[in-house]
Short mmCIF file of C-alpha atoms and ligand atoms in Angstrom, two decimals:
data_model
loop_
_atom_site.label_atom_id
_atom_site.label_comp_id
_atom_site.label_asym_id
_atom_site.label_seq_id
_atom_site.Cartn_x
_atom_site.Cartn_y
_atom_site.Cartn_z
CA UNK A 25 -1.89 -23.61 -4.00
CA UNK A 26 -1.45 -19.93 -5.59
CA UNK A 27 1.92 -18.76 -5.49
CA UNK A 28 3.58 -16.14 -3.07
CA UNK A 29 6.48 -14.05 -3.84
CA UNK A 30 8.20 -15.73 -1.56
CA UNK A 31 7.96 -18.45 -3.52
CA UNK A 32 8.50 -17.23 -6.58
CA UNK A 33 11.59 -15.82 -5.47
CA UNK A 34 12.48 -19.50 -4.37
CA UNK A 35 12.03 -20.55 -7.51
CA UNK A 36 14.26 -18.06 -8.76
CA UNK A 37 16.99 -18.78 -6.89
CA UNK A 38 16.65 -22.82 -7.05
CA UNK A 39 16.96 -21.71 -11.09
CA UNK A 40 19.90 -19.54 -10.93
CA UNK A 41 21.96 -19.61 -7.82
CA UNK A 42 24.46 -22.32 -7.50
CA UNK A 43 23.96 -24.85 -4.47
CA UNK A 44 26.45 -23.88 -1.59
CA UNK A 45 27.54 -20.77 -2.68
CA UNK A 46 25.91 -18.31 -0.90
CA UNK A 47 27.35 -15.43 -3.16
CA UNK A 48 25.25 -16.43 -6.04
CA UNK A 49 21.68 -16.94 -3.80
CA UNK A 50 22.53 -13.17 -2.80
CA UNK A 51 22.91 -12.56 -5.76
CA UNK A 52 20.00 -14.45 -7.58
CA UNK A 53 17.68 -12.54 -5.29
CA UNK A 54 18.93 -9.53 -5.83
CA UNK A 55 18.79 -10.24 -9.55
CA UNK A 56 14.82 -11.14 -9.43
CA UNK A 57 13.83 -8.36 -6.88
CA UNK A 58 15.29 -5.65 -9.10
CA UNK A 59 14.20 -7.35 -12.30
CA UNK A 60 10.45 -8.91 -11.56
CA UNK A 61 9.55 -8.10 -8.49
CA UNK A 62 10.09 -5.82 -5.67
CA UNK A 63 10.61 -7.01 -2.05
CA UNK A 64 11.69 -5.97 0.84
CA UNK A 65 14.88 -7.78 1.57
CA UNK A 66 17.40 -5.63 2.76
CA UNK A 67 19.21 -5.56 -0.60
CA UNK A 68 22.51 -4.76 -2.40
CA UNK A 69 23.19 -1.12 -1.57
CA UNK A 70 22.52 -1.08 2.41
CA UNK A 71 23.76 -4.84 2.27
CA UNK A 72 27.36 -3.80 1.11
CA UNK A 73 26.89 -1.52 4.46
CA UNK A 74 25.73 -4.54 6.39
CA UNK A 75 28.67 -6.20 4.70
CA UNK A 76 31.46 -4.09 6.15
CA UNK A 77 29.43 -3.77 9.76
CA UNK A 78 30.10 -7.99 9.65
CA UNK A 79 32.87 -7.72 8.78
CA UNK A 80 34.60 -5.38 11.38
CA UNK A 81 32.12 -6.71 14.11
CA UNK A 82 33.73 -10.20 12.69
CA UNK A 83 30.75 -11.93 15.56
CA UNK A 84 30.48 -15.11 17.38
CA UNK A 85 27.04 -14.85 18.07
CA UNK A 86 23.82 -13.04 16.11
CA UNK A 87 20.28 -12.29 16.37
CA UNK A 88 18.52 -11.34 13.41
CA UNK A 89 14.49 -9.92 13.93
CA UNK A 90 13.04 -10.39 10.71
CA UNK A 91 14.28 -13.21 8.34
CA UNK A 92 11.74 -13.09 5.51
CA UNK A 93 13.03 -14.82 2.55
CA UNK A 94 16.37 -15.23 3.95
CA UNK A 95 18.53 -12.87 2.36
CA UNK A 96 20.47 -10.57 5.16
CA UNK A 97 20.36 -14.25 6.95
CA UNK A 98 22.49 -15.38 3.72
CA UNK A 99 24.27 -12.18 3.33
CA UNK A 100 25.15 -12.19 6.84
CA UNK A 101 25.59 -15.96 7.55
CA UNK A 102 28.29 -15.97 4.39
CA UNK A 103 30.85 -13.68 6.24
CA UNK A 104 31.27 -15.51 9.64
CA UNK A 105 33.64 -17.79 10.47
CA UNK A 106 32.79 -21.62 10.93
CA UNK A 107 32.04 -21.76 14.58
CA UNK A 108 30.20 -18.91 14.75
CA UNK A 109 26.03 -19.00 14.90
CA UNK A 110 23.04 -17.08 13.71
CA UNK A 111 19.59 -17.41 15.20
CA UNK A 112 17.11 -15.48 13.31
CA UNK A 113 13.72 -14.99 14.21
CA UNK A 114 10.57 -14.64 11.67
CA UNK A 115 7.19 -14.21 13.20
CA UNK A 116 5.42 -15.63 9.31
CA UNK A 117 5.58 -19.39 9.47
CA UNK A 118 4.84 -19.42 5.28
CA UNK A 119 7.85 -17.15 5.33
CA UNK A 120 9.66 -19.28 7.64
CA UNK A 121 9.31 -22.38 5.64
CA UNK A 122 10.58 -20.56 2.26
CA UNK A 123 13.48 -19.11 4.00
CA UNK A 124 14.85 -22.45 5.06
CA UNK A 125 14.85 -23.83 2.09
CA UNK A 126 17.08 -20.93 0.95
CA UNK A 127 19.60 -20.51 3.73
CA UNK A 128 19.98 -24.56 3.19
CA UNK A 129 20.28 -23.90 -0.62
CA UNK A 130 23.66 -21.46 0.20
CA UNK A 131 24.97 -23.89 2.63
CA UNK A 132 24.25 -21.74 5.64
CA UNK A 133 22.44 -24.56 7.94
CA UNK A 134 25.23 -25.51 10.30
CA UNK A 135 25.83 -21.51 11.20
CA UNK A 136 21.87 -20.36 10.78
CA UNK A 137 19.12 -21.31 12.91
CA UNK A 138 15.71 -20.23 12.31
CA UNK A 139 12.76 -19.58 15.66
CA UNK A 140 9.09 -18.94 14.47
CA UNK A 141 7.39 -16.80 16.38
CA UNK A 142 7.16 -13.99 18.31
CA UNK A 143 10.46 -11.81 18.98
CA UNK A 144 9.15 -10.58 22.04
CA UNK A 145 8.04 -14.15 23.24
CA UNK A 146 11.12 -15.96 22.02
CA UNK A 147 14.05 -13.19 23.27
CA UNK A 148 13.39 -14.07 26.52
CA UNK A 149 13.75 -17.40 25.81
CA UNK A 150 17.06 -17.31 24.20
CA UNK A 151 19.64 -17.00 27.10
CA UNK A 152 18.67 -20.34 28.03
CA UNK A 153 17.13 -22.19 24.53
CA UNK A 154 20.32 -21.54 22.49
CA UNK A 155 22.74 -21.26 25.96
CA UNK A 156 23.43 -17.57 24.35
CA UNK A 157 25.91 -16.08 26.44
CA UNK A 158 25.62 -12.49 25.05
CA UNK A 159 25.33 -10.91 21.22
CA UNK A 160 27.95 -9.56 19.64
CA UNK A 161 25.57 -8.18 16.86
CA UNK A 162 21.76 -7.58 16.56
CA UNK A 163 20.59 -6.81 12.91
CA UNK A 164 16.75 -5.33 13.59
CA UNK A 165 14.48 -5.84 10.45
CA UNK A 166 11.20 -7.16 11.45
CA UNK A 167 8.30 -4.68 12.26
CA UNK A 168 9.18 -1.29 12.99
CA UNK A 169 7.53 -0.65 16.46
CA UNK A 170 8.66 -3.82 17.03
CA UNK A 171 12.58 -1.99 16.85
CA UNK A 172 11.94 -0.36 20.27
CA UNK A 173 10.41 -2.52 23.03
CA UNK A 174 12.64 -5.54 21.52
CA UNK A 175 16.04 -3.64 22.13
CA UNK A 176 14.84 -3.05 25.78
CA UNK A 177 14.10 -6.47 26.41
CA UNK A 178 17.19 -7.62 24.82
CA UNK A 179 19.08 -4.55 27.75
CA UNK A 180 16.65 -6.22 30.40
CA UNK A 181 17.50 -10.16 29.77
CA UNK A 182 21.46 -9.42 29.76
CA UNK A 183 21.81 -10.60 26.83
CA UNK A 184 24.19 -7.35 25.18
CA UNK A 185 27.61 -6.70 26.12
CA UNK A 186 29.81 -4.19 25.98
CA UNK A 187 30.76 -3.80 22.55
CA UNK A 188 27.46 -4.97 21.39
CA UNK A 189 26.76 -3.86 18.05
CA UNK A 190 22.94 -3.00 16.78
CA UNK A 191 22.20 -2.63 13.32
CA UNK A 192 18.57 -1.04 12.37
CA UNK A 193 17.31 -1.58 9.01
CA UNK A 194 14.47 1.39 7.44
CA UNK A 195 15.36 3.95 10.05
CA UNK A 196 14.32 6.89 7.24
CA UNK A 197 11.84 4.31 5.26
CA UNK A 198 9.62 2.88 6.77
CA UNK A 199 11.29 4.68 9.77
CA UNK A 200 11.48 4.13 13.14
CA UNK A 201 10.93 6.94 14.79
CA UNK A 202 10.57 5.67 18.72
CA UNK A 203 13.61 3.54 18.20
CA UNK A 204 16.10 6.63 16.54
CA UNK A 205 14.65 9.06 19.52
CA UNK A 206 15.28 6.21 22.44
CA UNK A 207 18.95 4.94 21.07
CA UNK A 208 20.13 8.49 19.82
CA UNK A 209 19.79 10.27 22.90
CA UNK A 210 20.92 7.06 25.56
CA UNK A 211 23.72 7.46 26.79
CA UNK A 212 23.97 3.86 26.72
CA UNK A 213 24.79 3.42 23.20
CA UNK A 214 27.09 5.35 20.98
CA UNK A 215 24.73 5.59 17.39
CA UNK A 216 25.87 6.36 13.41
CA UNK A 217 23.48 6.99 10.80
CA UNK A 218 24.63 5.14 7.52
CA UNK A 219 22.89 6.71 4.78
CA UNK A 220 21.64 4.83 1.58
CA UNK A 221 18.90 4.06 -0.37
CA UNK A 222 15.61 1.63 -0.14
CA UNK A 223 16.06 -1.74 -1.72
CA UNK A 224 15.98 -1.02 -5.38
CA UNK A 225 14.50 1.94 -5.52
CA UNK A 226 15.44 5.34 -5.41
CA UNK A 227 13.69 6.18 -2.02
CA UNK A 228 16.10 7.31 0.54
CA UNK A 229 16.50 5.37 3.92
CA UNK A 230 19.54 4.17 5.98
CA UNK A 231 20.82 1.89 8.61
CA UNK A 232 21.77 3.14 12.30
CA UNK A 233 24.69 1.09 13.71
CA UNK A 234 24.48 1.81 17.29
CA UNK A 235 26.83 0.04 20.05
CA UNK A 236 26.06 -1.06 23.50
CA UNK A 237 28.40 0.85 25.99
CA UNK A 238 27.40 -1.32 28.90
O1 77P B 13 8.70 -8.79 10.21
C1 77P B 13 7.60 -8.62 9.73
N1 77P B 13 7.37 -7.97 8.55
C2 77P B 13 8.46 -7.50 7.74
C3 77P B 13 9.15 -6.32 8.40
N2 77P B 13 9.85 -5.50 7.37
C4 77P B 13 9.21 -4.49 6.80
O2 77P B 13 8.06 -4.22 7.11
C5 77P B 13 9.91 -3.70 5.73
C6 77P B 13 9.15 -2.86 4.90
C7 77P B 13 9.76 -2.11 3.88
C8 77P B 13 8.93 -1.21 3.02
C9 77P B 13 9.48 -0.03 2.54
C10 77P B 13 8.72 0.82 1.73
C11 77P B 13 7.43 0.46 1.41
F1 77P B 13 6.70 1.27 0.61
C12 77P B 13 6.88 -0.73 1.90
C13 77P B 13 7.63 -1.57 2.69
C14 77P B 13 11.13 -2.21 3.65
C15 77P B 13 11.89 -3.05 4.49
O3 77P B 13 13.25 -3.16 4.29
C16 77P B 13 11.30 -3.77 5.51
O4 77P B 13 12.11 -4.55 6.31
C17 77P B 13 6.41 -9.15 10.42
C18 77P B 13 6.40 -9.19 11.80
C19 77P B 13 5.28 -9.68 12.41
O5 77P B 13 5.20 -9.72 13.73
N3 77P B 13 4.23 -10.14 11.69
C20 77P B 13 4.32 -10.08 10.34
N4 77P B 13 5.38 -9.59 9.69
MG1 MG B 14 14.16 -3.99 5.99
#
């Protein structure tokens, strides 16, 4: 059948990236999305902030809305330690199937696991599917209205902690509007705007790193 970018971005990376290392499938992406073909993966500038948000958060358990090809799930998935897990969530099932193929391409599959579907019908769901205690990180990057009544379900089901850390992709573009007004002024969370740009563009936008205060 006709090609999608998706798949042509598999492609790509089945070309140039080397098998297990995750590094270079990052990288291969980055390399076609800047070259050939835009997409909106959260990319190298905001990922270096995603990067050091890992890093420090340094997470046992977390939920990513919004897998798409793969790439924060790589990005991510490449700076936790071994026993760590990653669930990540994609509503697209053609997206779904590409993304596999790359987080198992960077060697990701014993840390990553992927739900299709919903995010609002599988959250609930994941206290007892996955035995999920609680999150130590949430990185939001699937539909932007979706930011909001997702994050309240995730209060409502128990599953954040104190010290949870959220991390909202396209808070300035797209934007999220609902989500900035609810988490800035809760006194539940404690909330930094990271500025940067769009994925290989010029465009402004940012991430907000907000934490759970219980
Ligand atoms: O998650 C689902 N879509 C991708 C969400 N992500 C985005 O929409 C997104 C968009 C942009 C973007 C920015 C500027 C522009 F001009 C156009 C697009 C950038 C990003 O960094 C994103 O993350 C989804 C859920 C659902 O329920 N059904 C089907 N799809
Ligand atoms: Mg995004």
């Amino acid at each position: 059948t006709r090609t999608s970018k998706p798949k042509r971005i598999l492609a790509y990376v089945e070309k140039h990236a080397v098998p297990g290392d995750a590094e270079s499938v990052v990288n291969a992406i980055d390399a076609y999305c800047s070259r050939v073909e835009w997409a909106m993966n959260v990319g190298s500038d905001k990922g270096k902030i995603l990067d050091r948000v890992v890093s420090e958060t340094d997470p046992d358990t977390v939920l990513e809305l919004g897998t798409y090809c793969g790439y924060s799930t790589v990005r991510i998935g490449r700076l936790l330690r071994p026993e760590a897990r990653l669930v990540t969530i994609e509503m697209n099932p053609d997206n779904a199937k590409i993304a596999k193929q790359i987080i198992a391409l960077a060697g990701l599959n014993s840390k990553i696991e992927m739900l299709v579907g919903s995010s609002s019908d599988l959250i609930p769901q994941l206290k007892k599917k996955l035995d999920m205690k609680t999150l130590d990180l949430v990185f939001l990057d699937h539909w932007k209205i979706f930011y909001l009544p997702d994050t309240r379900c995730l209060e409502e089901t128990g599953l954040l902690h104190k010290g949870t850390v959220l991390l909202a992709d396209n808070v300035v573009c797209p934007g999220t509007p609902e989500y900035l007004k609810y988490i800035r002024n809760s006194s539940r969370y404690r909330s930094e705007y990271f500025p940067s740009r769009l994925e290989y563009l010029q465009v402004e936008d940012g991430l907000e790193k907000s934490v759970f205060l219980g």
